[in-house]
Every structure is written in structure tokens, then in C-alpha cells.
Coordinates of C-alpha atoms in Angstrom, one line a residue:
M1 CA 4.3 -28.6 -28.4
P2 CA 6.0 -28.2 -31.6
A3 CA 9.0 -25.9 -32.0
N4 CA 7.9 -22.4 -33.0
A5 CA 9.1 -20.6 -36.1
R6 CA 8.8 -17.3 -34.2
P7 CA 11.9 -15.8 -32.6
M8 CA 11.9 -17.1 -29.1
T9 CA 11.4 -14.5 -26.3
F10 CA 10.2 -14.6 -22.8
E11 CA 6.8 -13.4 -24.1
T12 CA 6.5 -16.2 -26.6
V13 CA 7.6 -18.8 -24.1
L14 CA 4.9 -17.6 -21.5
E15 CA 2.3 -17.6 -24.3
D16 CA 3.2 -21.0 -25.4
I17 CA 3.0 -22.6 -21.9
Y18 CA -0.1 -20.7 -20.7
G19 CA -2.5 -23.3 -22.0
T20 CA -5.5 -23.5 -19.5
G21 CA -3.8 -20.8 -17.4
L22 CA -4.4 -22.9 -14.3
F23 CA -1.1 -22.1 -12.6
S24 CA -1.4 -18.4 -13.2
I25 CA -4.9 -18.4 -11.8
L26 CA -3.9 -20.4 -8.9
L27 CA -0.8 -18.3 -8.1
T28 CA -3.0 -15.1 -8.3
V29 CA -5.6 -16.5 -6.0
I30 CA -3.3 -17.6 -3.3
T31 CA -1.0 -14.6 -3.4
S32 CA -4.0 -12.1 -3.6
V33 CA -4.8 -13.2 -0.1
T34 CA -2.0 -10.9 0.9
S35 CA -4.1 -7.9 -0.4
F36 CA -7.0 -9.2 1.6
S37 CA -4.7 -9.2 4.6
S38 CA -3.4 -5.8 4.1
S39 CA -6.9 -4.2 3.8
F40 CA -8.3 -6.2 6.7
E41 CA -5.4 -5.1 8.9
I42 CA -5.8 -1.4 8.0
Q43 CA -9.6 -1.5 8.5
S44 CA -9.5 -3.5 11.7
T45 CA -7.4 -0.7 13.3
I46 CA -10.7 1.4 13.2
Y47 CA -12.0 -1.1 15.8
M48 CA -8.7 -1.7 17.5
Y49 CA -8.4 2.1 18.2
Y50 CA -12.0 3.0 18.5
K51 CA -12.4 5.5 21.3
P52 CA -15.7 5.1 23.2
P53 CA -17.2 7.8 25.6
F54 CA -15.6 7.5 29.0
K55 CA -15.8 8.8 32.6
C56 CA -13.2 9.1 35.2
A57 CA -13.3 6.2 37.7
S58 CA -10.7 7.4 40.1
I59 CA -12.0 10.6 41.8
P60 CA -10.0 11.2 44.9
G61 CA -11.5 10.4 48.3
Q62 CA -15.2 9.7 48.8
L63 CA -16.4 12.5 46.5
D64 CA -18.9 12.0 43.8
S65 CA -18.8 13.6 40.3
S66 CA -21.0 16.5 41.3
S67 CA -18.2 17.8 43.4
V68 CA -15.8 17.9 40.6
V69 CA -15.1 20.4 37.8
W70 CA -13.3 19.0 34.8
I71 CA -10.7 21.3 33.4
P72 CA -8.4 21.4 30.3
R73 CA -4.8 20.3 30.6
T74 CA -3.6 23.9 30.3
I75 CA -5.5 25.0 33.4
Y76 CA -4.4 22.0 35.3
D77 CA -0.8 22.7 34.6
Y78 CA -1.3 26.4 35.5
I79 CA -2.8 25.5 38.9
I80 CA -0.1 23.0 39.7
G81 CA 2.6 25.4 38.6
N82 CA 1.2 28.4 40.6
G83 CA -0.4 26.6 43.5
S84 CA -3.6 28.5 43.1
T85 CA -7.2 27.1 43.0
L86 CA -9.0 30.5 42.7
Y87 CA -9.9 29.6 39.1
S88 CA -11.4 26.3 40.1
F89 CA -15.2 26.6 39.7
T90 CA -15.5 29.5 37.3
S91 CA -15.1 27.3 34.2
K92 CA -18.3 27.0 32.2
S93 CA -17.0 24.2 29.9
N94 CA -17.5 21.4 32.4
T95 CA -19.8 19.5 30.1
V96 CA -17.5 19.4 27.1
V97 CA -14.1 18.8 28.7
E98 CA -13.0 15.2 28.8
Q99 CA -12.7 13.8 32.3
C100 CA -8.9 13.8 32.4
Y101 CA -8.1 16.6 34.8
G102 CA -10.3 18.0 37.5
L103 CA -10.7 20.0 40.6
A104 CA -12.4 18.1 43.5
A105 CA -14.1 20.2 46.2
D106 CA -14.6 18.8 49.7
T107 CA -17.6 20.6 51.2
K108 CA -16.8 19.3 54.8
T109 CA -13.2 20.6 54.8
G110 CA -13.5 23.3 52.2
T111 CA -10.4 22.1 50.4
I112 CA -10.0 22.0 46.6
T113 CA -7.7 19.4 45.2
P114 CA -6.5 19.3 41.6
F115 CA -6.0 15.8 40.4
Q116 CA -5.4 13.8 37.2
C117 CA -7.6 10.8 36.5
N118 CA -5.6 7.6 36.0
H119 CA -8.5 5.0 35.7
F120 CA -11.5 5.2 33.4
A121 CA -14.9 3.5 32.8
F122 CA -15.7 3.1 29.2
D123 CA -18.9 2.9 27.3
Q124 CA -19.4 -0.6 25.7
S125 CA -22.4 -0.1 23.5
V126 CA -20.3 -0.2 20.3
M127 CA -17.2 -2.3 21.2
N128 CA -16.7 -4.4 24.3
R129 CA -13.0 -4.1 24.2
T130 CA -10.5 -2.1 22.2
V131 CA -6.8 -1.2 22.6
I132 CA -7.8 2.0 24.2
T133 CA -10.1 0.5 26.7
Q134 CA -7.7 -2.3 27.6
L135 CA -4.7 0.0 28.1
D136 CA -6.4 3.2 29.1
L137 CA -5.1 5.1 26.1
V138 CA -7.0 8.3 26.6
C139 CA -6.0 11.8 27.9
D140 CA -2.2 12.0 27.9
N141 CA -1.8 8.5 26.6
S142 CA -4.0 9.1 23.5
K143 CA -0.8 10.2 21.6
W144 CA 0.0 6.5 21.4
I145 CA -2.8 5.9 18.9
R146 CA -1.4 8.3 16.4
R147 CA 2.0 6.8 17.0
F148 CA 0.7 3.3 16.4
E149 CA -0.9 4.3 13.0
S150 CA 2.0 6.3 11.7
A151 CA 4.6 3.8 12.9
Y152 CA 2.7 1.1 11.0
L153 CA 2.7 3.1 7.8
F154 CA 6.3 4.3 8.2
C155 CA 7.6 0.7 8.8
N156 CA 5.6 -0.2 5.8
G157 CA 7.9 2.0 3.8
I158 CA 10.9 0.4 5.5
G159 CA 9.6 -2.9 4.4
Y160 CA 9.4 -1.7 0.8
L161 CA 13.0 -0.6 1.0
V162 CA 14.1 -4.0 2.3
A163 CA 12.0 -5.7 -0.4
M164 CA 14.5 -4.3 -3.0
V165 CA 16.7 -7.2 -2.2
C166 CA 14.5 -9.2 -4.5
D167 CA 16.6 -8.0 -7.3
F168 CA 19.7 -9.6 -5.7
T169 CA 18.2 -12.7 -3.9
G170 CA 15.2 -13.6 -6.1
R171 CA 11.5 -13.1 -5.7
R172 CA 10.5 -16.2 -3.9
G173 CA 12.8 -16.1 -0.8
P174 CA 11.9 -12.6 0.4
F175 CA 8.2 -13.3 -0.3
I176 CA 8.1 -16.3 2.0
C177 CA 10.2 -14.5 4.7
F178 CA 7.8 -11.6 4.7
A179 CA 4.8 -14.0 4.8
S180 CA 6.3 -15.7 7.9
L181 CA 6.9 -12.4 9.6
E182 CA 3.3 -11.4 9.0
I183 CA 2.0 -14.6 10.6
V184 CA 4.2 -14.3 13.7
C185 CA 3.3 -10.6 14.3
T186 CA -0.4 -11.1 13.8
L187 CA -0.5 -14.1 16.1
L188 CA 1.3 -12.3 18.9
T189 CA -0.6 -8.9 18.8
P190 CA -3.7 -10.1 20.7
F191 CA -1.4 -11.1 23.7
V192 CA 0.5 -7.8 24.1
P193 CA 1.1 -7.1 27.8
S194 CA 2.0 -3.4 27.5
V195 CA 2.0 -0.3 25.2
P196 CA 5.7 -0.5 24.3
F197 CA 5.4 -4.1 23.2
L198 CA 2.4 -3.4 21.1
F199 CA 4.3 -0.5 19.5
V200 CA 7.1 -2.8 18.5
L201 CA 4.6 -5.4 17.1
R202 CA 2.9 -2.7 15.1
C203 CA 6.1 -1.6 13.7
C204 CA 6.9 -5.3 12.7
R205 CA 3.4 -5.7 11.2
G206 CA 3.8 -2.6 9.1
F207 CA 7.1 -3.9 7.9
A208 CA 5.5 -7.1 6.8
A209 CA 2.7 -5.3 5.0
A210 CA 4.9 -4.8 2.0
L211 CA 4.1 -8.4 1.2
Q212 CA 1.0 -7.4 -0.7
C213 CA 3.1 -5.9 -3.5
F214 CA 5.6 -8.7 -3.8
A215 CA 3.3 -10.9 -5.8
I216 CA 2.5 -8.2 -8.4
N217 CA 6.1 -8.3 -9.7
L218 CA 6.2 -12.1 -9.7
I219 CA 2.8 -12.5 -11.4
L220 CA 3.6 -10.0 -14.1
E221 CA 6.8 -11.8 -14.9
L222 CA 4.9 -15.1 -15.3
V223 CA 1.9 -14.3 -17.4
P224 CA 1.7 -13.5 -21.2
M225 CA 1.9 -9.9 -22.3
R226 CA -1.7 -9.8 -23.4
L227 CA -2.9 -10.7 -19.8
R228 CA -0.7 -8.6 -17.6
A229 CA -3.4 -6.0 -17.1
V230 CA -6.1 -8.8 -16.3
Y231 CA -4.0 -10.5 -13.6
G232 CA -2.6 -7.2 -12.3
S233 CA -6.2 -5.9 -11.8
V234 CA -8.1 -8.9 -10.5
Y235 CA -5.2 -9.4 -8.0
W236 CA -6.8 -6.7 -5.9
I237 CA -10.3 -8.0 -5.6
P238 CA -9.7 -9.6 -2.2
R239 CA -8.7 -6.2 -1.0
A240 CA -12.4 -5.0 -1.1
I241 CA -13.4 -8.3 0.6
G242 CA -11.0 -7.6 3.3
Y243 CA -12.8 -4.4 4.0
M244 CA -16.1 -6.1 4.4
C245 CA -14.8 -9.0 6.4
A246 CA -13.3 -6.5 8.9
A247 CA -16.7 -4.9 9.3
G248 CA -18.5 -8.2 9.7
L249 CA -16.1 -9.7 12.2
A250 CA -16.1 -6.6 14.3
Y251 CA -19.9 -6.3 14.3
V252 CA -20.2 -10.0 15.5
L253 CA -17.3 -10.1 17.9
R254 CA -17.0 -6.5 19.3
D255 CA -13.5 -7.4 20.8
W256 CA -10.3 -6.4 19.0
K257 CA -8.4 -9.5 20.4
M258 CA -11.0 -11.9 19.0
I259 CA -11.0 -10.1 15.7
K260 CA -7.3 -10.5 15.3
L261 CA -7.4 -14.2 16.3
W262 CA -10.3 -15.1 13.9
A263 CA -8.6 -13.3 11.1
C264 CA -5.6 -15.6 11.4
V265 CA -7.8 -18.3 9.5
Y266 CA -6.5 -17.0 6.2
F267 CA -3.0 -17.8 7.1
V268 CA -3.8 -21.4 6.1
V269 CA -3.4 -20.1 2.5
Y270 CA 0.1 -18.8 3.4
L271 CA 1.2 -22.4 4.2
T272 CA 1.0 -23.2 0.6
Y273 CA 3.5 -20.6 -0.5
P274 CA 6.7 -22.8 -0.1
L275 CA 5.0 -25.3 -2.5
L276 CA 3.2 -23.2 -5.1
V277 CA 5.3 -20.0 -5.4
Y278 CA 8.1 -20.5 -7.8
E279 CA 11.1 -18.3 -8.6
S280 CA 10.8 -16.1 -11.6
P281 CA 12.4 -17.7 -14.7
R282 CA 13.3 -14.2 -15.9
W283 CA 15.3 -13.5 -12.8
L284 CA 17.0 -16.9 -12.9
V285 CA 18.1 -16.6 -16.5
L286 CA 19.7 -13.2 -15.9
H287 CA 21.6 -14.7 -13.0
G288 CA 23.0 -17.6 -14.9
Q289 CA 20.5 -20.2 -13.7
G290 CA 19.0 -21.2 -17.0
K291 CA 18.6 -24.9 -16.1
K292 CA 16.5 -23.9 -13.0
A293 CA 14.4 -21.6 -15.2
I294 CA 13.7 -24.4 -17.6
N295 CA 12.5 -26.7 -14.8
I296 CA 10.2 -24.0 -13.5
V297 CA 8.8 -23.5 -17.1
R298 CA 8.2 -27.2 -17.4
K299 CA 6.3 -27.3 -14.0
I300 CA 4.1 -24.3 -15.1
A301 CA 3.4 -26.0 -18.4
K302 CA 2.4 -29.2 -16.6
W303 CA 0.0 -27.3 -14.4
N304 CA -1.4 -25.6 -17.5
K305 CA -1.9 -29.0 -19.3
V306 CA 0.7 -28.1 -22.0
S307 CA 3.1 -30.7 -23.4
I308 CA 6.6 -29.4 -24.2
T309 CA 8.8 -31.3 -26.7
Q310 CA 12.5 -31.9 -26.1
E311 CA 13.2 -29.8 -29.2
Y312 CA 11.4 -26.8 -27.6
I313 CA 13.3 -27.4 -24.4
D314 CA 16.6 -27.3 -26.3
Q315 CA 15.5 -24.0 -28.0
M316 CA 14.7 -22.6 -24.6
D317 CA 18.1 -23.7 -23.3
E318 CA 19.8 -21.9 -26.2
Y319 CA 17.7 -18.8 -25.8
F320 CA 18.3 -18.6 -22.0
A321 CA 22.0 -19.0 -22.5
R322 CA 22.0 -16.3 -25.2
E323 CA 20.0 -13.9 -22.9
Y324 CA 22.5 -14.4 -20.1
S325 CA 25.4 -13.8 -22.4
M326 CA 23.8 -10.6 -23.8
Y327 CA 23.2 -9.4 -20.3
L328 CA 26.9 -10.0 -19.3
Q329 CA 28.0 -8.1 -22.3
S330 CA 25.7 -5.2 -21.5
K331 CA 27.2 -5.0 -18.1
M332 CA 30.8 -5.0 -19.3
R333 CA 30.4 -2.1 -21.8
P334 CA 29.5 1.4 -20.6
T335 CA 26.1 2.6 -21.5
T336 CA 26.0 6.0 -22.8
G337 CA 22.2 6.3 -23.3
N338 CA 20.4 8.5 -25.7
Q339 CA 21.7 11.9 -26.7
P340 CA 19.7 14.8 -25.2
D341 CA 17.3 15.1 -28.1
F342 CA 13.5 15.6 -28.2
H343 CA 12.7 11.9 -27.3
T344 CA 15.0 12.1 -24.3
L345 CA 13.4 15.2 -23.0
R346 CA 9.9 13.8 -23.4
S347 CA 10.9 10.6 -21.5
I348 CA 12.5 12.6 -18.6
W349 CA 15.7 10.6 -19.2
P350 CA 15.9 6.8 -18.9
I351 CA 16.1 5.5 -15.3
Y352 CA 19.4 3.6 -15.3
R353 CA 22.7 4.3 -16.9
S354 CA 25.3 1.7 -16.1
Q355 CA 26.0 -1.4 -14.1
R356 CA 24.1 -2.5 -11.1
V357 CA 25.8 -0.5 -8.4
S358 CA 25.8 2.8 -10.3
A359 CA 22.2 2.1 -11.4
C360 CA 21.2 2.0 -7.7
L361 CA 22.7 5.5 -7.4
S362 CA 21.1 6.8 -10.5
F363 CA 17.9 7.6 -8.6
C364 CA 19.7 10.4 -6.9
Q365 CA 21.7 11.5 -9.8
K366 CA 18.7 12.5 -12.0
A367 CA 16.1 14.9 -10.8
W368 CA 13.7 13.9 -13.6
N369 CA 13.2 10.2 -14.5
R370 CA 10.3 7.8 -14.8
T371 CA 10.8 6.7 -11.2
T372 CA 10.5 10.2 -10.0
V373 CA 7.2 10.6 -11.9
L374 CA 5.8 7.5 -10.3
V375 CA 6.9 8.7 -6.9
V376 CA 4.9 11.9 -7.4
V377 CA 2.0 9.8 -8.5
Q378 CA 2.1 7.6 -5.4
F379 CA 2.6 10.5 -3.2
A380 CA -0.5 12.1 -4.4
I381 CA -2.6 9.0 -4.1
A382 CA -1.3 8.0 -0.6
T383 CA -1.8 11.4 1.0
V384 CA -5.5 11.6 0.1
Y385 CA -6.4 7.8 0.3
Y386 CA -5.0 7.2 3.8
G387 CA -6.4 10.4 5.0
L388 CA -9.9 9.4 4.0
I389 CA -9.7 5.8 5.4
A390 CA -8.6 7.4 8.7
D391 CA -12.1 8.8 9.0
S392 CA -14.2 6.1 10.5
T393 CA -17.5 8.0 9.6
L394 CA -16.8 8.9 6.0
A395 CA -19.8 6.9 4.6
S396 CA -21.8 6.5 7.7
D397 CA -21.8 7.5 11.4
N398 CA -22.0 3.8 12.2
I399 CA -18.4 2.5 12.2
F400 CA -19.5 -1.0 11.0
L401 CA -21.6 0.2 8.2
N402 CA -19.0 2.8 7.2
V403 CA -16.3 0.2 6.6
L404 CA -18.8 -2.2 5.0
F405 CA -19.9 0.6 2.5
L406 CA -16.3 1.5 1.6
G407 CA -15.6 -2.2 0.9
L408 CA -18.6 -2.3 -1.4
I409 CA -17.5 0.9 -3.1
E410 CA -14.1 -0.7 -3.7
L411 CA -15.5 -4.0 -5.0
P412 CA -15.8 -2.8 -8.7
T413 CA -12.5 -0.9 -8.7
S414 CA -10.4 -3.9 -9.9
F415 CA -12.8 -4.3 -12.9
V416 CA -12.7 -0.6 -13.7
S417 CA -8.9 -0.8 -13.5
L418 CA -8.9 -3.7 -15.9
G419 CA -11.3 -2.0 -18.4
L420 CA -9.4 1.3 -18.4
S421 CA -5.8 -0.1 -18.5
G422 CA -6.8 -2.7 -21.1
Y423 CA -8.6 -0.3 -23.4
F424 CA -6.9 3.1 -23.0
G425 CA -3.5 1.7 -21.8
R426 CA -1.7 2.4 -18.7
R427 CA -0.5 6.0 -19.4
L428 CA -3.8 7.5 -20.4
S429 CA -5.7 5.7 -17.8
T430 CA -3.4 6.8 -15.0
S431 CA -3.6 10.4 -16.3
I432 CA -7.4 10.6 -16.6
L433 CA -7.9 9.0 -13.1
L434 CA -5.5 11.3 -11.4
V435 CA -6.9 14.5 -13.0
L436 CA -10.5 13.5 -12.2
A437 CA -9.4 12.5 -8.6
G438 CA -7.7 15.9 -8.2
F439 CA -10.9 17.8 -9.1
S440 CA -12.8 15.5 -6.7
V441 CA -10.5 16.7 -3.9
F442 CA -11.4 20.3 -4.8
G443 CA -15.0 19.3 -4.9
T444 CA -14.8 17.9 -1.4
R445 CA -13.6 21.2 0.0
L446 CA -16.4 23.1 -1.9
A447 CA -19.0 20.5 -0.5
V448 CA -17.7 21.3 3.0
E449 CA -18.3 25.0 2.4
F450 CA -21.4 25.1 0.2
F451 CA -23.0 21.6 -0.2
P452 CA -22.5 19.7 3.1
L453 CA -25.1 17.1 2.1
A454 CA -23.0 16.2 -0.9
L455 CA -19.7 15.8 1.1
T456 CA -19.9 12.0 1.6
G457 CA -20.7 11.4 -2.1
V458 CA -17.9 13.6 -3.4
A459 CA -15.4 12.2 -0.9
I460 CA -16.3 8.6 -1.7
T461 CA -16.0 9.4 -5.5
G462 CA -12.4 10.7 -4.9
K463 CA -11.5 7.6 -2.9
F464 CA -12.8 5.4 -5.7
L465 CA -10.8 7.2 -8.3
F466 CA -7.6 7.1 -6.2
T467 CA -8.1 3.4 -5.6
V468 CA -8.4 2.6 -9.3
A469 CA -5.4 4.8 -10.0
Y470 CA -3.4 2.9 -7.5
Y471 CA -4.2 -0.4 -9.0
V472 CA -3.3 0.8 -12.6
T473 CA -0.1 2.4 -11.3
C474 CA 1.1 -0.8 -9.6
V475 CA 1.0 -2.6 -13.0
Y476 CA 2.4 0.4 -14.7
A477 CA 5.4 0.7 -12.3
A478 CA 6.3 -3.0 -12.6
E479 CA 6.1 -2.8 -16.4
L480 CA 8.3 0.3 -16.7
H481 CA 11.3 -1.2 -14.9
P482 CA 13.7 -3.9 -16.2
T483 CA 13.9 -7.3 -14.7
T484 CA 17.3 -6.8 -13.3
L485 CA 16.1 -3.8 -11.2
R486 CA 12.3 -4.2 -11.2
S487 CA 12.1 -4.6 -7.5
L488 CA 14.5 -1.7 -6.8
G489 CA 12.4 0.7 -9.0
F490 CA 9.0 -0.6 -8.0
F491 CA 9.5 -0.7 -4.2
S492 CA 11.4 2.7 -4.4
V493 CA 8.1 4.1 -5.6
M494 CA 6.0 2.4 -3.0
A495 CA 8.5 3.3 -0.2
S496 CA 8.4 7.0 -1.1
A497 CA 4.6 6.9 -1.1
T498 CA 4.5 5.8 2.5
V499 CA 6.2 9.1 3.6
S500 CA 3.0 10.9 2.9
S501 CA 0.7 8.0 4.1
A502 CA 2.5 8.0 7.5
F503 CA 1.4 11.6 8.1
A504 CA -2.1 11.2 6.8
P505 CA -3.7 10.2 10.2
F506 CA -2.2 13.3 11.8
N507 CA -3.5 15.5 9.0
Y508 CA -7.0 14.1 9.3
R509 CA -7.2 14.2 13.0
R510 CA -6.1 17.9 13.0
R511 CA -9.3 18.5 11.2
F512 CA -8.0 19.7 7.8
L513 CA -11.6 20.0 6.6
S514 CA -11.5 23.6 7.9
S515 CA -8.4 24.4 5.9
Y516 CA -8.1 25.1 2.1
Y517 CA -4.4 24.4 2.1
Y518 CA -4.7 20.6 2.4
F519 CA -7.3 20.4 -0.4
I520 CA -5.6 22.8 -2.7
S521 CA -2.1 21.1 -2.3
C522 CA -3.5 17.5 -2.6
G523 CA -5.8 18.4 -5.6
L524 CA -3.0 20.2 -7.4
A525 CA -0.5 17.3 -6.7
S526 CA -2.9 14.8 -8.2
I527 CA -3.6 16.9 -11.3
V528 CA 0.1 17.7 -11.9
A529 CA 0.9 14.0 -11.4
G530 CA -1.6 13.1 -14.1
L531 CA -0.3 15.6 -16.5
I532 CA 3.4 14.6 -16.2
V533 CA 2.5 11.0 -16.5
Y534 CA 0.9 11.7 -19.9
A535 CA 3.6 14.1 -21.0
F536 CA 6.7 12.0 -20.1
L537 CA 6.2 8.3 -19.6
P538 CA 6.0 5.7 -22.3
E539 CA 3.0 3.4 -22.8
T540 CA 3.6 -0.2 -21.7
K541 CA 0.5 -1.8 -23.2
G542 CA 1.4 -4.2 -25.9
C543 CA 5.1 -3.9 -25.0
P544 CA 7.3 -6.8 -23.7
L545 CA 9.0 -6.3 -20.3
A546 CA 12.4 -5.0 -20.5
Q547 CA 15.0 -7.5 -19.3
T548 CA 18.1 -5.3 -18.8
V549 CA 18.9 -1.7 -18.1
A550 CA 20.3 -1.3 -21.6
E551 CA 16.9 -2.4 -23.0
S552 CA 15.1 -0.1 -20.6
E553 CA 17.1 3.0 -21.6
K554 CA 15.8 2.7 -25.2
F555 CA 12.1 2.5 -24.1
V556 CA 11.0 6.1 -24.3
R557 CA 7.7 7.9 -25.1
G558 CA 6.8 8.1 -28.7
R559 CA 8.9 5.1 -29.8
E560 CA 7.1 2.2 -28.0
E561 CA 6.2 0.3 -31.2
E562 CA 9.6 0.7 -32.7
W563 CA 11.1 -0.5 -29.4
A564 CA 9.0 -3.6 -29.2
R565 CA 10.0 -4.5 -32.8
E566 CA 13.6 -4.0 -32.0
M567 CA 13.2 -6.3 -28.9
E568 CA 11.8 -9.0 -31.0
Q569 CA 14.4 -8.7 -33.8
S570 CA 17.3 -8.7 -31.3
R571 CA 16.3 -12.3 -30.4
V572 CA 16.5 -13.6 -34.0
V573 CA 19.7 -15.6 -34.3

């Protein structure tokens, strides 16, 4: 490869060594298995926690079910508290009350005994074994299911917070650690002996689920600028496949333990990570490890069938040293940022203002910044998305067909994301998708009230739009933050979104379909998020990734092209 007359930047280096693109393709394929794993894990919980019809198998004495009246928990507590059974056989709801609490009448002795069932017989026509049937998680113990689901999502947020260390330790190390944790937790889960132990494992597995977003940052830092939208979108294709595989395995096996064990096959791909996942050269350069960055660039070029001359390597060495020197200088001098003019107001203030420690605190110091906008976006997406996937009968009453249909619906979302973000850009695509998704939420509530036959179609359309918006936003969030604090900003956004997703299963199971409040709040949140994205955030399409906080501060709405030219000119010696 001859030395280039162009000013050397990270973007030109990545373009020069791209060649066949084999390494980028291979890296995307093997790391995208984490998105497969994430969707498979979430969808398999539908079968793990499937609640089949059940009957009490521990009626006291020698009585049969015809001598028992099943009563609600409130009546049972009243009888136990007052010592009276006069209410016993006056209940007319015997056929609709679950067989958890009952009054048993002995016709021989005339005694009536209140009792609580502690052993159950479950219907096995749909699933032979689930967590519920194995551990008797019905009646009073049914609360554990909601705890499992919300703990998983909440710990997912904790995982995102921990993932921020990537800005201090590098991208590769935490990625491999999280992958190892996922393997261990998934392999141990089928062998849980008790509910508390399962709860701990679900927390750990939720913590490891942040792995799916690690690779996005790394991939976007390793591919040319013109291909960021391509790789950032196709990365999510296995996510839809994970949906369908969960449905297929569950239909064939009908046993939650076997589903978990067979799903471990894809961990074979995880074993390649120590060999094929390299550290980000961008991160290495900004931490004074230019020689390591050059070695990685040479490895990538070799994968891509590109020959690098010694002259080009020398130029890289000089450029990397200059980048590190500029970064150190930017840290030593205080950053004052832009004056509060029109551009500053339209960009809702730059994210970071000073050195690394104070930059971490800047999230709390400013009520309005681009990170806050992205948090609002992810909050709106997660609230509705995880509420919809909590419904095991959204597309069909058959829980296997339902998940399969949802997977088929998500299959084209990556390509739609690619088309929209590549043609319209990230900002306009995100805005359009969120506004349309918000109106689809309103449409879902209207369908419940006036067009029940259209409910499934409207709800699925909303889920489709939110999924595409999520994919576009992931690329957008990574592009908006500088390399020095990209993980901090990106994972802050993702962690905040899990606050809403953790409560989504509770919201759905409380039958929010009967309430206007949920739909109005979610719909408005989505529409408002779309509008503020368009009004305040800069467009990242065609712009290089900012390396430092100082560069990111200058990247504001309305000055994108000017900023890109300044970044290129600043590299000219």
C-alpha cells in the first residue's frame, strides 16, 4: 500500500486497510451471536415461566374435590383470623377461583376445615416441565416469577453500568469477562436446586446480558465511516433468529431444562473471542499504546488481504503519537466549551466539559444534553417493547407460534434500519420511527376499545417500529460520544432504559389494556422523544467519530459538515 497524500486520520486508516472486509465481517458474525443469545434468553423465559392449568393434589384427609369449595386468599385469611366457617359454602365462584385455598367438608363428622394447598398437579399438554411446575410457583409463590423477570432486567442495567469500565480498561477485556460469565450462568441454570439459587442465577444472567451491546462500540470503532450503518444494522440479524430458535426448540423439547442445555451449543462461538476479538486501536492510541495499535492494524490488514508498506507504518506511528500528544494537551488545559449562543441551545449543550473525572460528573450537572435525550429515547422504547414481549399471546394464542411470528416480524428490521439510517441519516430516521411508533401506541388503545380484531396488527406494527428505532439508536448513541468516554455515554443510556424495562412485566400483568394512562404516557413519551431528537441532536451520518471530549464539544447541530472539515484539517501537519 503506497503512502497516502491525504491527511491521515483514523477514518482514512480504516478505509485503507478495509480491503476485502473479511475481518470486519468475521468479527460481526461471531460477536452478533451475543444478540442471538440475548433474544433467545428473553424469549425462552416464556417457556421457562409458562403457567399451565393446575389442580390441588393435597386435599386434606380422604376427601375428594367434590367436598371442597375453593375460595380467594382474602376469604381464607378472614376465616383463619376470625375462626368462622359460616361463609364456607355460600361462594358461587368455585369454578373460577384457583385451587390454592379451600374449605373441606367432612360429611361424616360435619366438620369444615380451611386449608392451603401445598402440592399441585399440572397439565402437561403444552409443556412437560417448566420452572413453575418444577418448583410449584403458583398461588403465593407466583410472585417469584415477576421477581425473576424484573431482577433479570434490573441486573441487565447494573451490567451496563459496570460495562462503563471499558473506557478505562479497554474494550476487549470486559467483553471476554462478560462472555465467560454468561457461559457459566447459562450452564448452571438447568441444575438449580431451589428458588433462591435460581433467583441469584437470573440476576447474574441479567448482568451478563449487557454483552450484546459491547460489540457495537468495538465494531463501529473498527469499520470505515461509510460502513458504520451497515455493520451496526446487520449485527442485529441473529436477534430475530434467536426468537425463532427459542420457539422451535421449545416446541420440540417441551422441557425448560433441555431448552437451556441445547441452547448452549452456540457457546462454541464464544470460545473464539480470545483469539479473534482485538482491542480497539482508537482506545489504545489515546492511552499511549500506539505500538500495540499498529500491530492490531497490521493484523486486520492481513485478514483483509491488504499489504502495508513500511512507509505507511511510519506515517501511522507519527500520526498515533501526534493524536496522543493532542489528547494529553486537551486534558491539561481547561475546556470552556461554546458560548450560550443559538447553536449551543439547539444542541442542548455538549456532553462533556473537562477532564475524565469531571466528565463523568457532567451527566448530573446538566439537565439537558445529548445523553439525556438518548435516555428519553431508550426509556420510551424499552417501556413499550418489553411490555409487548411479556405478552405470550400477542400474535397468536399458541405460545410457540406467537414467538415464531414475532421472530419472523423482526427478521427484516435490521434491513429497514440499514435503509433508513443510510438514506435519511440517524437523526431523521430516529425521529420518524419514534413519532410513528408513538401513534401506533395510541392506535393500540383505540383498537382495544373500538377495533378488537385489529389489535394484534397494530400492536405488532408498534413493536416493529420500536425495534427498528432501537437498532438505529444503538448506532447513533455510539457515534455521538467520543472514544475517551464512548462506553460511559453509551452504557449510561442503556442502563437508564432498563429502569423502565424492569417494570414492564409488572405493567403488563396488571392488565394495562384497560387503562388509557399507560398508552397515553407511552405514546406521548415516544412522540416527544422523536421531536427532541430532531430538534437538538446533530447528524452523525458522514461524520468521523470524535476522539476526545474537546472534539465532541464542537460537534453540534447545524455545524456537522463544518465540524467534519475541521477534524480533517486539524490532522494536517
